[in-house]
PDB file of C-alpha atoms in Angstrom:
ATOM      1  CA  MET A   1     -40.177 -37.975  24.023  1.00 57.00           C
ATOM      2  CA  THR A   2     -40.166 -34.889  26.197  1.00 59.00           C
ATOM      3  CA  ASP A   3     -40.393 -31.250  25.204  1.00 63.00           C
ATOM      4  CA  THR A   4     -38.142 -30.096  27.999  1.00 68.00           C
ATOM      5  CA  PRO A   5     -34.567 -29.454  26.901  1.00 60.00           C
ATOM      6  CA  GLU A   6     -31.667 -31.317  28.382  1.00 66.00           C
ATOM      7  CA  PRO A   7     -29.024 -29.242  30.229  1.00 66.00           C
ATOM      8  CA  GLY A   8     -26.328 -29.937  27.598  1.00 63.00           C
ATOM      9  CA  ASP A   9     -28.622 -29.357  24.589  1.00 60.00           C
ATOM     10  CA  ARG A  10     -27.014 -26.741  22.318  1.00 63.00           C
ATOM     11  CA  LEU A  11     -30.120 -26.024  20.268  1.00 60.00           C
ATOM     12  CA  VAL A  12     -31.888 -24.409  23.195  1.00 54.00           C
ATOM     13  CA  ALA A  13     -32.041 -20.626  23.134  1.00 60.00           C
ATOM     14  CA  SER A  14     -30.042 -18.852  25.786  1.00 65.00           C
ATOM     15  CA  SER A  15     -31.900 -17.609  28.821  1.00 70.00           C
ATOM     16  CA  ALA A  16     -29.578 -14.594  29.032  1.00 71.00           C
ATOM     17  CA  PRO A  17     -31.209 -11.204  28.501  1.00 73.00           C
ATOM     18  CA  PRO A  18     -30.802  -9.732  24.988  1.00 72.00           C
ATOM     19  CA  ARG A  19     -27.869  -7.413  24.428  1.00 75.00           C
ATOM     20  CA  PRO A  20     -28.686  -3.711  24.137  1.00 75.00           C
ATOM     21  CA  HIS A  21     -28.562  -2.004  20.738  1.00 70.00           C
ATOM     22  CA  ARG A  22     -25.298  -0.225  19.968  1.00 65.00           C
ATOM     23  CA  PRO A  23     -25.529   3.229  18.348  1.00 60.00           C
ATOM     24  CA  ALA A  24     -24.022   3.695  14.883  1.00 61.00           C
ATOM     25  CA  HIS A  25     -21.464   6.200  16.175  1.00 59.00           C
ATOM     26  CA  PRO A  26     -19.541   5.790  19.417  1.00 64.00           C
ATOM     27  CA  GLY A  27     -20.972   8.069  22.020  1.00 64.00           C
ATOM     28  CA  GLY A  28     -24.277   8.234  20.175  1.00 62.00           C
ATOM     29  CA  ARG A  29     -23.370  11.265  18.051  1.00 73.00           C
ATOM     30  CA  PRO A  30     -25.978  11.947  15.376  1.00 79.00           C
ATOM     31  CA  VAL A  31     -24.894  12.027  11.744  1.00 80.00           C
ATOM     32  CA  THR A  32     -24.750  15.591  10.461  1.00 89.00           C
ATOM     33  CA  VAL A  33     -25.806  16.790   7.042  1.00 91.00           C
ATOM     34  CA  ARG A  34     -22.176  17.617   6.283  1.00 92.00           C
ATOM     35  CA  GLN A  35     -21.061  14.061   7.088  1.00 92.00           C
ATOM     36  CA  ARG A  36     -23.832  12.552   4.993  1.00 93.00           C
ATOM     37  CA  ALA A  37     -23.017  14.861   2.052  1.00 94.00           C
ATOM     38  CA  ALA A  38     -19.310  14.039   2.317  1.00 95.00           C
ATOM     39  CA  THR A  39     -20.037  10.306   2.407  1.00 94.00           C
ATOM     40  CA  THR A  40     -22.311  10.588  -0.623  1.00 96.00           C
ATOM     41  CA  LEU A  41     -19.813  12.679  -2.572  1.00 97.00           C
ATOM     42  CA  ALA A  42     -16.991  10.280  -1.689  1.00 97.00           C
ATOM     43  CA  GLY A  43     -19.100   7.381  -2.947  1.00 97.00           C
ATOM     44  CA  LEU A  44     -19.804   9.182  -6.206  1.00 98.00           C
ATOM     45  CA  VAL A  45     -16.106   9.944  -6.720  1.00 97.00           C
ATOM     46  CA  ARG A  46     -15.217   6.321  -6.044  1.00 97.00           C
ATOM     47  CA  LEU A  47     -17.929   5.136  -8.464  1.00 97.00           C
ATOM     48  CA  ALA A  48     -16.796   7.528 -11.212  1.00 97.00           C
ATOM     49  CA  SER A  49     -13.170   6.427 -10.890  1.00 97.00           C
ATOM     50  CA  ARG A  50     -14.168   2.768 -11.077  1.00 98.00           C
ATOM     51  CA  VAL A  51     -16.292   3.366 -14.178  1.00 97.00           C
ATOM     52  CA  ALA A  52     -13.347   5.163 -15.813  1.00 97.00           C
ATOM     53  CA  ALA A  53     -11.029   2.262 -14.948  1.00 97.00           C
ATOM     54  CA  LEU A  54     -13.573  -0.217 -16.297  1.00 97.00           C
ATOM     55  CA  ALA A  55     -13.827   1.639 -19.611  1.00 97.00           C
ATOM     56  CA  LEU A  56     -10.038   1.633 -19.963  1.00 96.00           C
ATOM     57  CA  LEU A  57      -9.760  -2.052 -19.157  1.00 96.00           C
ATOM     58  CA  LEU A  58     -12.570  -2.900 -21.564  1.00 96.00           C
ATOM     59  CA  HIS A  59     -10.776  -1.063 -24.355  1.00 96.00           C
ATOM     60  CA  ALA A  60      -7.546  -2.893 -23.536  1.00 95.00           C
ATOM     61  CA  LEU A  61      -9.350  -6.234 -23.624  1.00 95.00           C
ATOM     62  CA  PHE A  62     -11.148  -5.340 -26.857  1.00 96.00           C
ATOM     63  CA  THR A  63      -7.770  -4.543 -28.393  1.00 94.00           C
ATOM     64  CA  VAL A  64      -6.023  -7.661 -27.078  1.00 94.00           C
ATOM     65  CA  PHE A  65      -8.765  -9.966 -28.310  1.00 95.00           C
ATOM     66  CA  ARG A  66      -9.124  -8.075 -31.616  1.00 94.00           C
ATOM     67  CA  ALA A  67     -12.738  -6.979 -31.306  1.00 95.00           C
ATOM     68  CA  ASN A  68     -14.513  -5.641 -34.376  1.00 96.00           C
ATOM     69  CA  PRO A  69     -13.636  -1.900 -34.653  1.00 94.00           C
ATOM     70  CA  GLY A  70     -16.848  -1.312 -36.614  1.00 96.00           C
ATOM     71  CA  ASN A  71     -18.992  -2.342 -33.657  1.00 95.00           C
ATOM     72  CA  VAL A  72     -20.879   0.451 -31.895  1.00 96.00           C
ATOM     73  CA  TRP A  73     -19.851  -0.744 -28.414  1.00 95.00           C
ATOM     74  CA  TYR A  74     -16.207  -0.906 -29.445  1.00 95.00           C
ATOM     75  CA  GLN A  75     -16.370   2.628 -30.811  1.00 96.00           C
ATOM     76  CA  PHE A  76     -18.077   3.918 -27.661  1.00 96.00           C
ATOM     77  CA  VAL A  77     -15.536   2.275 -25.336  1.00 96.00           C
ATOM     78  CA  GLU A  78     -12.680   3.478 -27.558  1.00 94.00           C
ATOM     79  CA  LEU A  79     -13.996   7.056 -27.356  1.00 95.00           C
ATOM     80  CA  LEU A  80     -14.220   6.830 -23.564  1.00 95.00           C
ATOM     81  CA  ALA A  81     -10.761   5.273 -23.287  1.00 94.00           C
ATOM     82  CA  THR A  82      -9.229   7.950 -25.493  1.00 93.00           C
ATOM     83  CA  TRP A  83     -10.751  10.661 -23.325  1.00 94.00           C
ATOM     84  CA  LEU A  84      -9.910   8.951 -20.004  1.00 95.00           C
ATOM     85  CA  SER A  85      -6.374   7.744 -20.763  1.00 93.00           C
ATOM     86  CA  LEU A  86      -4.765  10.715 -18.961  1.00 90.00           C
ATOM     87  CA  GLY A  87      -2.065  11.002 -21.606  1.00 88.00           C
ATOM     88  CA  LEU A  88      -0.836   7.494 -20.836  1.00 87.00           C
ATOM     89  CA  ALA A  89      -2.122   5.927 -24.063  1.00 86.00           C
ATOM     90  CA  ASN A  90       1.286   6.237 -25.753  1.00 87.00           C
ATOM     91  CA  LEU A  91       3.595   6.000 -22.745  1.00 90.00           C
ATOM     92  CA  PHE A  92       5.108   2.649 -23.684  1.00 91.00           C
ATOM     93  CA  GLN A  93       5.697   1.441 -27.238  1.00 90.00           C
ATOM     94  CA  LEU A  94       6.008  -2.341 -27.312  1.00 91.00           C
ATOM     95  CA  ALA A  95       6.548  -4.560 -30.348  1.00 93.00           C
ATOM     96  CA  ASP A  96       2.940  -5.796 -30.351  1.00 92.00           C
ATOM     97  CA  PRO A  97       0.285  -3.033 -30.434  1.00 90.00           C
ATOM     98  CA  ARG A  98      -2.086  -5.266 -28.479  1.00 93.00           C
ATOM     99  CA  TRP A  99       0.333  -5.461 -25.548  1.00 93.00           C
ATOM    100  CA  THR A 100       0.977  -1.740 -25.848  1.00 93.00           C
ATOM    101  CA  ALA A 101      -2.734  -1.035 -25.414  1.00 92.00           C
ATOM    102  CA  LEU A 102      -2.991  -3.466 -22.504  1.00 93.00           C
ATOM    103  CA  VAL A 103      -0.037  -1.981 -20.618  1.00 94.00           C
ATOM    104  CA  ASN A 104      -0.853   1.684 -21.265  1.00 94.00           C
ATOM    105  CA  HIS A 105      -4.589   1.478 -20.623  1.00 95.00           C
ATOM    106  CA  GLY A 106      -4.028  -0.825 -17.648  1.00 95.00           C
ATOM    107  CA  LEU A 107      -1.664   1.747 -16.156  1.00 95.00           C
ATOM    108  CA  ALA A 108      -4.200   4.522 -16.729  1.00 96.00           C
ATOM    109  CA  ALA A 109      -6.907   2.379 -15.079  1.00 96.00           C
ATOM    110  CA  LEU A 110      -4.645   1.838 -12.091  1.00 96.00           C
ATOM    111  CA  VAL A 111      -4.059   5.592 -11.814  1.00 96.00           C
ATOM    112  CA  TRP A 112      -7.823   6.196 -11.894  1.00 97.00           C
ATOM    113  CA  LEU A 113      -8.410   3.627  -9.132  1.00 97.00           C
ATOM    114  CA  ILE A 114      -5.668   4.980  -6.866  1.00 97.00           C
ATOM    115  CA  ALA A 115      -6.551   8.643  -7.417  1.00 97.00           C
ATOM    116  CA  GLY A 116     -10.283   7.997  -6.974  1.00 97.00           C
ATOM    117  CA  SER A 117      -9.787   6.097  -3.725  1.00 97.00           C
ATOM    118  CA  ALA A 118      -7.412   8.735  -2.354  1.00 97.00           C
ATOM    119  CA  LEU A 119      -9.752  11.592  -3.266  1.00 97.00           C
ATOM    120  CA  ALA A 120     -12.761   9.771  -1.805  1.00 97.00           C
ATOM    121  CA  GLY A 121     -10.844   9.247   1.445  1.00 96.00           C
ATOM    122  CA  LEU A 122      -9.904  12.927   1.604  1.00 97.00           C
ATOM    123  CA  ILE A 123     -13.495  13.981   0.999  1.00 96.00           C
ATOM    124  CA  ARG A 124     -14.781  11.629   3.670  1.00 94.00           C
ATOM    125  CA  ARG A 125     -12.203  12.898   6.196  1.00 94.00           C
ATOM    126  CA  ALA A 126     -13.012  16.511   5.376  1.00 92.00           C
ATOM    127  CA  GLY A 127     -16.678  15.853   6.115  1.00 88.00           C
ATOM    128  CA  SER A 128     -15.981  14.453   9.588  1.00 82.00           C
TER     129      SER A 128
END
């Protein structure tokens, strides 16, 4: 058994020189404080909108699966969902109140996700 690699051996490391490091920004522009602040603020807006959407979806699921309304977590999520529903909590009135909650709070969650992503994109572009 020899330690020298065969010419067709694929496990042998390449003898080509290593590739140079590419800068984070094309042209090597440094990141400014304004860009970093805009990126951070955009991330916070996106996070807040996702938390709002999560609270609305949790309340819809709690309602659909008939969670205990006396539970502290249910009451907390219900309070958040009432505050975050954007007036969409009574938009549609379906025959089953569980489906009504699912549709209305799901729509409000979708609005939060779309608006949060759009606002985060605008903030990030403004910081460039």
